[in-house]
Amino acid sequence: QKEVEQNSGPLSVPEGAIASLNCTYSDRGSQSFFWYRQYSGKSPELIMSIYSNGDKEDGRFTAQLNKASQYVSLLIRDSQPSDSATYLCAVNMKTSYDKVIFGPGTSLSVIP
Amino acid sequence: DTGVSQDPRHKITKRGQNVTFRCDPISEHNRLYWYRQTLGQGPEFLTYFQNEAQLEKSRLLSDRFSAERPKGSFSTLEIQRTEQGDSAMYLCASRGPRDTTTGYTFGSGTRLTVV
């Protein structure tokens, strides 16, 4: 089992819809979880972090964490064409010294 | 200080040549990370520094790769005898000293092409 897994996509949603991105991780002791957005040819940009079970909202973004299921998700409401990018799930593994492990990313395309 | 700075932005080199990349982290960040990213993949961990100490190095990293952070400020990543498989984006990231609950700040990356 890979340490962090995501659906590779591509995921296509119409403008204004909700985009739902999912991630699972292997290390049950992990404490910190992050979502990064990466535009083509650019470096990743941190958009959300979450540490406690439940939901965390920031503008149009909502991160959801379920540690018992080892599952993290990102919802993007009112999706815009500018949201078209690759979304990377990242986990600070308890088993590692102090590094974040990234998933392969999910490519999102928002269709006008 | 405007963020994490990487130099050069692009590097084209011939197979077998050595290359060196530089990363300047955010000044108050004592933790520095190098990652490598190939097309369609997430960033892959290479190595981690806390101040000047290299605390972890990926087992995937061959002996051709070496990294330094001599004074706990900037860092360099050297690849010796480059191979075509080394072609990738090399990303540097940093974060502050407190805990693991803060995400990384990435630099713009160095795109390496080995021909």
PDB file of C-alpha atoms in Angstrom:
ATOM      1  CA  GLN A   1       0.000   0.000   0.000  1.00  0.00           C
ATOM      2  CA  LYS A   2       1.314   3.424  -0.924  1.00  0.00           C
ATOM      3  CA  GLU A   3       1.670   5.907   1.899  1.00  0.00           C
ATOM      4  CA  VAL A   4      -0.707   8.489   0.412  1.00  0.00           C
ATOM      5  CA  GLU A   5      -3.188   7.642  -2.323  1.00  0.00           C
ATOM      6  CA  GLN A   6      -5.464   9.813  -4.428  1.00  0.00           C
ATOM      7  CA  ASN A   7      -7.679   9.290  -7.436  1.00  0.00           C
ATOM      8  CA  SER A   8      -5.534  10.432 -10.320  1.00  0.00           C
ATOM      9  CA  GLY A   9      -8.441  11.771 -12.325  1.00  0.00           C
ATOM     10  CA  PRO A  10      -8.816  13.744 -14.373  1.00  0.00           C
ATOM     11  CA  LEU A  11     -11.897  15.028 -12.624  1.00  0.00           C
ATOM     12  CA  SER A  12     -14.114  17.289 -14.684  1.00  0.00           C
ATOM     13  CA  VAL A  13     -16.871  19.413 -13.184  1.00  0.00           C
ATOM     14  CA  PRO A  14     -18.996  22.207 -14.668  1.00  0.00           C
ATOM     15  CA  GLU A  15     -18.473  25.756 -13.500  1.00  0.00           C
ATOM     16  CA  GLY A  16     -20.445  26.436 -10.310  1.00  0.00           C
ATOM     17  CA  ALA A  17     -20.540  22.786  -9.224  1.00  0.00           C
ATOM     18  CA  ILE A  18     -18.912  21.194  -6.194  1.00  0.00           C
ATOM     19  CA  ALA A  19     -15.636  19.383  -6.803  1.00  0.00           C
ATOM     20  CA  SER A  20     -14.814  16.565  -4.397  1.00  0.00           C
ATOM     21  CA  LEU A  21     -11.247  15.309  -4.050  1.00  0.00           C
ATOM     22  CA  ASN A  22     -10.330  12.301  -1.940  1.00  0.00           C
ATOM     23  CA  CYS A  23      -7.204  10.988  -0.248  1.00  0.00           C
ATOM     24  CA  THR A  24      -6.323   8.013   1.937  1.00  0.00           C
ATOM     25  CA  TYR A  25      -3.155   7.455   3.944  1.00  0.00           C
ATOM     26  CA  SER A  26      -1.450   4.470   5.490  1.00  0.00           C
ATOM     27  CA  ASP A  27       0.098   5.771   8.727  1.00  0.00           C
ATOM     28  CA  ARG A  28      -2.606   5.636  11.399  1.00  0.00           C
ATOM     29  CA  GLY A  29      -0.561   7.863  13.706  1.00  0.00           C
ATOM     30  CA  SER A  30      -0.382  10.796  11.275  1.00  0.00           C
ATOM     31  CA  GLN A  31      -1.434  14.100  12.804  1.00  0.00           C
ATOM     32  CA  SER A  32      -1.203  16.820  10.150  1.00  0.00           C
ATOM     33  CA  PHE A  33      -2.765  16.891   6.713  1.00  0.00           C
ATOM     34  CA  PHE A  34      -2.456  19.378   3.902  1.00  0.00           C
ATOM     35  CA  TRP A  35      -3.906  20.177   0.525  1.00  0.00           C
ATOM     36  CA  TYR A  36      -1.744  21.862  -2.082  1.00  0.00           C
ATOM     37  CA  ARG A  37      -2.784  23.259  -5.430  1.00  0.00           C
ATOM     38  CA  GLN A  38      -0.348  23.068  -8.322  1.00  0.00           C
ATOM     39  CA  TYR A  39      -0.826  24.797 -11.645  1.00  0.00           C
ATOM     40  CA  SER A  40       0.941  23.335 -14.634  1.00  0.00           C
ATOM     41  CA  GLY A  41       4.640  24.203 -14.597  1.00  0.00           C
ATOM     42  CA  LYS A  42       4.410  25.860 -11.187  1.00  0.00           C
ATOM     43  CA  SER A  43       5.352  24.767  -7.673  1.00  0.00           C
ATOM     44  CA  PRO A  44       2.754  23.575  -5.126  1.00  0.00           C
ATOM     45  CA  GLU A  45       0.857  26.169  -3.120  1.00  0.00           C
ATOM     46  CA  LEU A  46      -0.605  25.365   0.296  1.00  0.00           C
ATOM     47  CA  ILE A  47      -4.360  25.976   0.359  1.00  0.00           C
ATOM     48  CA  MET A  48      -5.619  24.059   3.406  1.00  0.00           C
ATOM     49  CA  SER A  49      -4.318  22.324   6.492  1.00  0.00           C
ATOM     50  CA  ILE A  50      -6.299  20.206   8.943  1.00  0.00           C
ATOM     51  CA  TYR A  51      -5.364  18.437  12.160  1.00  0.00           C
ATOM     52  CA  SER A  52      -8.608  17.456  13.911  1.00  0.00           C
ATOM     53  CA  ASN A  53     -11.408  15.159  12.869  1.00  0.00           C
ATOM     54  CA  GLY A  54     -14.281  16.954  11.200  1.00  0.00           C
ATOM     55  CA  ASP A  55     -14.573  19.811   8.757  1.00  0.00           C
ATOM     56  CA  LYS A  56     -12.520  22.947   8.293  1.00  0.00           C
ATOM     57  CA  GLU A  57     -13.819  25.665   6.025  1.00  0.00           C
ATOM     58  CA  ASP A  58     -11.905  28.484   4.333  1.00  0.00           C
ATOM     59  CA  GLY A  59     -13.860  30.425   1.772  1.00  0.00           C
ATOM     60  CA  ARG A  60     -14.979  28.077  -1.003  1.00  0.00           C
ATOM     61  CA  PHE A  61     -12.743  25.277   0.318  1.00  0.00           C
ATOM     62  CA  THR A  62     -13.693  22.693   2.946  1.00  0.00           C
ATOM     63  CA  ALA A  63     -11.274  20.061   4.189  1.00  0.00           C
ATOM     64  CA  GLN A  64     -12.670  16.970   5.894  1.00  0.00           C
ATOM     65  CA  LEU A  65     -10.693  14.572   8.062  1.00  0.00           C
ATOM     66  CA  ASN A  66     -11.633  11.147   9.402  1.00  0.00           C
ATOM     67  CA  LYS A  67      -8.666   9.637  11.221  1.00  0.00           C
ATOM     68  CA  ALA A  68     -10.478   6.391  12.033  1.00  0.00           C
ATOM     69  CA  SER A  69     -10.965   5.784   8.313  1.00  0.00           C
ATOM     70  CA  GLN A  70      -7.597   7.335   7.439  1.00  0.00           C
ATOM     71  CA  TYR A  71      -9.354   9.562   4.954  1.00  0.00           C
ATOM     72  CA  VAL A  72      -9.013  13.215   3.983  1.00  0.00           C
ATOM     73  CA  SER A  73     -11.069  15.088   1.450  1.00  0.00           C
ATOM     74  CA  LEU A  74     -11.266  18.530  -0.110  1.00  0.00           C
ATOM     75  CA  LEU A  75     -14.481  20.092  -1.340  1.00  0.00           C
ATOM     76  CA  ILE A  76     -14.436  23.090  -3.637  1.00  0.00           C
ATOM     77  CA  ARG A  77     -17.765  24.874  -3.823  1.00  0.00           C
ATOM     78  CA  ASP A  78     -18.848  27.068  -6.721  1.00  0.00           C
ATOM     79  CA  SER A  79     -15.965  25.760  -8.814  1.00  0.00           C
ATOM     80  CA  GLN A  80     -14.362  28.276 -11.154  1.00  0.00           C
ATOM     81  CA  PRO A  81     -12.233  27.704 -14.279  1.00  0.00           C
ATOM     82  CA  SER A  82      -9.327  29.199 -12.301  1.00  0.00           C
ATOM     83  CA  ASP A  83      -9.584  26.196  -9.951  1.00  0.00           C
ATOM     84  CA  SER A  84      -8.401  23.944 -12.777  1.00  0.00           C
ATOM     85  CA  ALA A  85      -5.153  22.504 -11.447  1.00  0.00           C
ATOM     86  CA  THR A  86      -3.663  19.434  -9.823  1.00  0.00           C
ATOM     87  CA  TYR A  87      -4.517  19.025  -6.148  1.00  0.00           C
ATOM     88  CA  LEU A  88      -1.962  17.284  -3.977  1.00  0.00           C
ATOM     89  CA  CYS A  89      -2.826  15.629  -0.682  1.00  0.00           C
ATOM     90  CA  ALA A  90       0.065  15.628   1.782  1.00  0.00           C
ATOM     91  CA  VAL A  91       0.467  13.937   5.144  1.00  0.00           C
ATOM     92  CA  ASN A  92       2.975  14.497   7.934  1.00  0.00           C
ATOM     93  CA  MET A  93       3.702  10.892   8.809  1.00  0.00           C
ATOM     94  CA  LYS A  94       4.338  10.012  12.427  1.00  0.00           C
ATOM     95  CA  THR A  95       6.661   7.242  11.252  1.00  0.00           C
ATOM     96  CA  SER A  96       8.926   9.673   9.447  1.00  0.00           C
ATOM     97  CA  TYR A  97      11.373  12.008  11.090  1.00  0.00           C
ATOM     98  CA  ASP A  98       9.764  15.259  10.074  1.00  0.00           C
ATOM     99  CA  LYS A  99       8.711  15.182   6.489  1.00  0.00           C
ATOM    100  CA  VAL A 100       5.545  15.408   4.487  1.00  0.00           C
ATOM    101  CA  ILE A 101       4.625  12.657   2.057  1.00  0.00           C
ATOM    102  CA  PHE A 102       2.653  13.660  -1.016  1.00  0.00           C
ATOM    103  CA  GLY A 103       0.089  11.753  -2.967  1.00  0.00           C
ATOM    104  CA  PRO A 104       0.244  11.566  -6.769  1.00  0.00           C
ATOM    105  CA  GLY A 105      -2.285  14.369  -7.162  1.00  0.00           C
ATOM    106  CA  THR A 106      -5.726  14.649  -8.733  1.00  0.00           C
ATOM    107  CA  SER A 107      -6.118  16.704 -11.866  1.00  0.00           C
ATOM    108  CA  LEU A 108      -9.223  18.910 -11.778  1.00  0.00           C
ATOM    109  CA  SER A 109     -10.734  20.564 -14.810  1.00  0.00           C
ATOM    110  CA  VAL A 110     -13.581  23.063 -14.357  1.00  0.00           C
ATOM    111  CA  ILE A 111     -15.539  23.426 -17.576  1.00  0.00           C
ATOM    112  CA  PRO A 112     -17.056  26.902 -18.282  1.00  0.00           C
TER     113      PRO A 112
ATOM    114  CA  ASP B   1      12.233  38.319   2.579  1.00  0.00           C
ATOM    115  CA  THR B   2       9.715  37.357  -0.064  1.00  0.00           C
ATOM    116  CA  GLY B   3       9.773  33.583   0.191  1.00  0.00           C
ATOM    117  CA  VAL B   4      11.839  30.571  -0.789  1.00  0.00           C
ATOM    118  CA  SER B   5      14.225  31.322  -3.637  1.00  0.00           C
ATOM    119  CA  GLN B   6      15.712  28.733  -5.995  1.00  0.00           C
ATOM    120  CA  ASP B   7      18.388  29.176  -8.592  1.00  0.00           C
ATOM    121  CA  PRO B   8      18.568  28.484 -11.465  1.00  0.00           C
ATOM    122  CA  ARG B   9      14.979  28.218 -12.676  1.00  0.00           C
ATOM    123  CA  HIS B  10      15.973  26.032 -15.594  1.00  0.00           C
ATOM    124  CA  LYS B  11      19.045  23.939 -16.307  1.00  0.00           C
ATOM    125  CA  ILE B  12      19.843  21.952 -19.429  1.00  0.00           C
ATOM    126  CA  THR B  13      22.873  19.724 -19.163  1.00  0.00           C
ATOM    127  CA  LYS B  14      24.497  16.914 -21.068  1.00  0.00           C
ATOM    128  CA  ARG B  15      24.445  13.424 -19.669  1.00  0.00           C
ATOM    129  CA  GLY B  16      27.454  12.811 -17.462  1.00  0.00           C
ATOM    130  CA  GLN B  17      27.882  16.412 -16.368  1.00  0.00           C
ATOM    131  CA  ASN B  18      27.577  17.608 -12.765  1.00  0.00           C
ATOM    132  CA  VAL B  19      24.960  20.171 -11.770  1.00  0.00           C
ATOM    133  CA  THR B  20      24.383  22.181  -8.603  1.00  0.00           C
ATOM    134  CA  PHE B  21      21.209  23.899  -7.480  1.00  0.00           C
ATOM    135  CA  ARG B  22      20.794  26.485  -4.762  1.00  0.00           C
ATOM    136  CA  CYS B  23      17.933  27.145  -2.347  1.00  0.00           C
ATOM    137  CA  ASP B  24      17.524  30.137  -0.051  1.00  0.00           C
ATOM    138  CA  PRO B  25      14.739  29.461   2.474  1.00  0.00           C
ATOM    139  CA  ILE B  26      12.650  32.008   4.338  1.00  0.00           C
ATOM    140  CA  SER B  27      15.080  33.548   6.803  1.00  0.00           C
ATOM    141  CA  GLU B  28      13.423  32.430  10.042  1.00  0.00           C
ATOM    142  CA  HIS B  29      12.796  28.884   8.784  1.00  0.00           C
ATOM    143  CA  ASN B  30      15.290  26.445  10.240  1.00  0.00           C
ATOM    144  CA  ARG B  31      13.911  23.388   8.427  1.00  0.00           C
ATOM    145  CA  LEU B  32      14.665  22.873   4.751  1.00  0.00           C
ATOM    146  CA  TYR B  33      13.543  20.095   2.420  1.00  0.00           C
ATOM    147  CA  TRP B  34      14.414  18.973  -1.087  1.00  0.00           C
ATOM    148  CA  TYR B  35      11.893  17.150  -3.245  1.00  0.00           C
ATOM    149  CA  ARG B  36      11.918  15.908  -6.828  1.00  0.00           C
ATOM    150  CA  GLN B  37       8.845  15.874  -9.029  1.00  0.00           C
ATOM    151  CA  THR B  38       8.376  14.218 -12.397  1.00  0.00           C
ATOM    152  CA  LEU B  39       5.479  14.769 -14.753  1.00  0.00           C
ATOM    153  CA  GLY B  40       2.204  13.404 -13.442  1.00  0.00           C
ATOM    154  CA  GLN B  41       3.601  12.506 -10.037  1.00  0.00           C
ATOM    155  CA  GLY B  42       3.538  14.125  -6.633  1.00  0.00           C
ATOM    156  CA  PRO B  43       6.722  15.541  -5.104  1.00  0.00           C
ATOM    157  CA  GLU B  44       9.083  12.809  -3.889  1.00  0.00           C
ATOM    158  CA  PHE B  45      11.121  13.425  -0.744  1.00  0.00           C
ATOM    159  CA  LEU B  46      14.887  13.612  -1.199  1.00  0.00           C
ATOM    160  CA  THR B  47      16.389  15.036   1.973  1.00  0.00           C
ATOM    161  CA  TYR B  48      15.753  17.187   5.054  1.00  0.00           C
ATOM    162  CA  PHE B  49      17.868  19.640   7.042  1.00  0.00           C
ATOM    163  CA  GLN B  50      17.258  21.092  10.460  1.00  0.00           C
ATOM    164  CA  ASN B  51      19.629  24.038  10.700  1.00  0.00           C
ATOM    165  CA  GLU B  52      22.891  22.709   9.242  1.00  0.00           C
ATOM    166  CA  ALA B  53      22.255  19.066  10.127  1.00  0.00           C
ATOM    167  CA  GLN B  54      21.063  16.690   7.416  1.00  0.00           C
ATOM    168  CA  LEU B  55      18.658  14.565   9.426  1.00  0.00           C
ATOM    169  CA  GLU B  56      17.146  12.362   6.769  1.00  0.00           C
ATOM    170  CA  LYS B  57      17.973  11.241   3.262  1.00  0.00           C
ATOM    171  CA  SER B  58      15.741   9.153   1.046  1.00  0.00           C
ATOM    172  CA  ARG B  59      16.861   5.597   0.443  1.00  0.00           C
ATOM    173  CA  LEU B  60      15.887   6.181  -3.167  1.00  0.00           C
ATOM    174  CA  LEU B  61      18.646   8.737  -3.509  1.00  0.00           C
ATOM    175  CA  SER B  62      21.720   7.364  -5.191  1.00  0.00           C
ATOM    176  CA  ASP B  63      25.262   8.247  -4.182  1.00  0.00           C
ATOM    177  CA  ARG B  64      25.355  10.668  -7.105  1.00  0.00           C
ATOM    178  CA  PHE B  65      23.177  13.059  -5.126  1.00  0.00           C
ATOM    179  CA  SER B  66      24.516  15.172  -2.290  1.00  0.00           C
ATOM    180  CA  ALA B  67      23.108  18.094  -0.389  1.00  0.00           C
ATOM    181  CA  GLU B  68      24.612  20.588   2.011  1.00  0.00           C
ATOM    182  CA  ARG B  69      23.487  23.400   4.236  1.00  0.00           C
ATOM    183  CA  PRO B  70      26.772  24.586   5.661  1.00  0.00           C
ATOM    184  CA  LYS B  71      25.664  27.492   7.835  1.00  0.00           C
ATOM    185  CA  GLY B  72      22.057  26.602   8.360  1.00  0.00           C
ATOM    186  CA  SER B  73      20.938  29.171   5.818  1.00  0.00           C
ATOM    187  CA  PHE B  74      21.034  28.392   2.095  1.00  0.00           C
ATOM    188  CA  SER B  75      21.335  24.848   0.781  1.00  0.00           C
ATOM    189  CA  THR B  76      22.826  23.279  -2.328  1.00  0.00           C
ATOM    190  CA  LEU B  77      21.870  20.073  -4.093  1.00  0.00           C
ATOM    191  CA  GLU B  78      24.484  18.529  -6.377  1.00  0.00           C
ATOM    192  CA  ILE B  79      23.932  15.762  -8.878  1.00  0.00           C
ATOM    193  CA  GLN B  80      27.052  14.127 -10.218  1.00  0.00           C
ATOM    194  CA  ARG B  81      27.285  12.280 -13.546  1.00  0.00           C
ATOM    195  CA  THR B  82      23.751  13.198 -14.522  1.00  0.00           C
ATOM    196  CA  GLU B  83      21.549  10.653 -16.258  1.00  0.00           C
ATOM    197  CA  GLN B  84      18.460  11.187 -18.390  1.00  0.00           C
ATOM    198  CA  GLY B  85      16.352   9.787 -15.557  1.00  0.00           C
ATOM    199  CA  ASP B  86      17.406  12.745 -13.404  1.00  0.00           C
ATOM    200  CA  SER B  87      15.313  15.055 -15.576  1.00  0.00           C
ATOM    201  CA  ALA B  88      12.690  16.470 -13.230  1.00  0.00           C
ATOM    202  CA  MET B  89      11.612  19.526 -11.270  1.00  0.00           C
ATOM    203  CA  TYR B  90      13.675  19.900  -8.109  1.00  0.00           C
ATOM    204  CA  LEU B  91      11.716  21.646  -5.384  1.00  0.00           C
ATOM    205  CA  CYS B  92      12.986  23.231  -2.207  1.00  0.00           C
ATOM    206  CA  ALA B  93      10.683  23.940   0.718  1.00  0.00           C
ATOM    207  CA  SER B  94      11.079  25.351   4.194  1.00  0.00           C
ATOM    208  CA  ARG B  95       9.137  25.783   7.412  1.00  0.00           C
ATOM    209  CA  GLY B  96       9.642  27.241  10.838  1.00  0.00           C
ATOM    210  CA  PRO B  97      10.986  25.658  14.001  1.00  0.00           C
ATOM    211  CA  ARG B  98       7.910  25.060  16.083  1.00  0.00           C
ATOM    212  CA  ASP B  99       6.052  21.944  15.072  1.00  0.00           C
ATOM    213  CA  THR B 100       4.822  19.751  12.287  1.00  0.00           C
ATOM    214  CA  THR B 101       1.455  21.402  11.995  1.00  0.00           C
ATOM    215  CA  THR B 102       2.545  24.034   9.542  1.00  0.00           C
ATOM    216  CA  GLY B 103       2.707  23.325   5.861  1.00  0.00           C
ATOM    217  CA  TYR B 104       5.694  23.939   3.670  1.00  0.00           C
ATOM    218  CA  THR B 105       6.454  27.016   1.644  1.00  0.00           C
ATOM    219  CA  PHE B 106       7.864  25.911  -1.689  1.00  0.00           C
ATOM    220  CA  GLY B 107      10.245  27.739  -3.952  1.00  0.00           C
ATOM    221  CA  SER B 108       9.579  28.056  -7.661  1.00  0.00           C
ATOM    222  CA  GLY B 109      11.677  24.997  -8.395  1.00  0.00           C
ATOM    223  CA  THR B 110      14.571  24.207 -10.710  1.00  0.00           C
ATOM    224  CA  ARG B 111      13.637  22.317 -13.854  1.00  0.00           C
ATOM    225  CA  LEU B 112      16.473  20.029 -14.933  1.00  0.00           C
ATOM    226  CA  THR B 113      16.667  18.579 -18.418  1.00  0.00           C
ATOM    227  CA  VAL B 114      19.403  16.053 -19.130  1.00  0.00           C
ATOM    228  CA  VAL B 115      20.072  15.560 -22.849  1.00  0.00           C
TER     229      VAL B 115
END
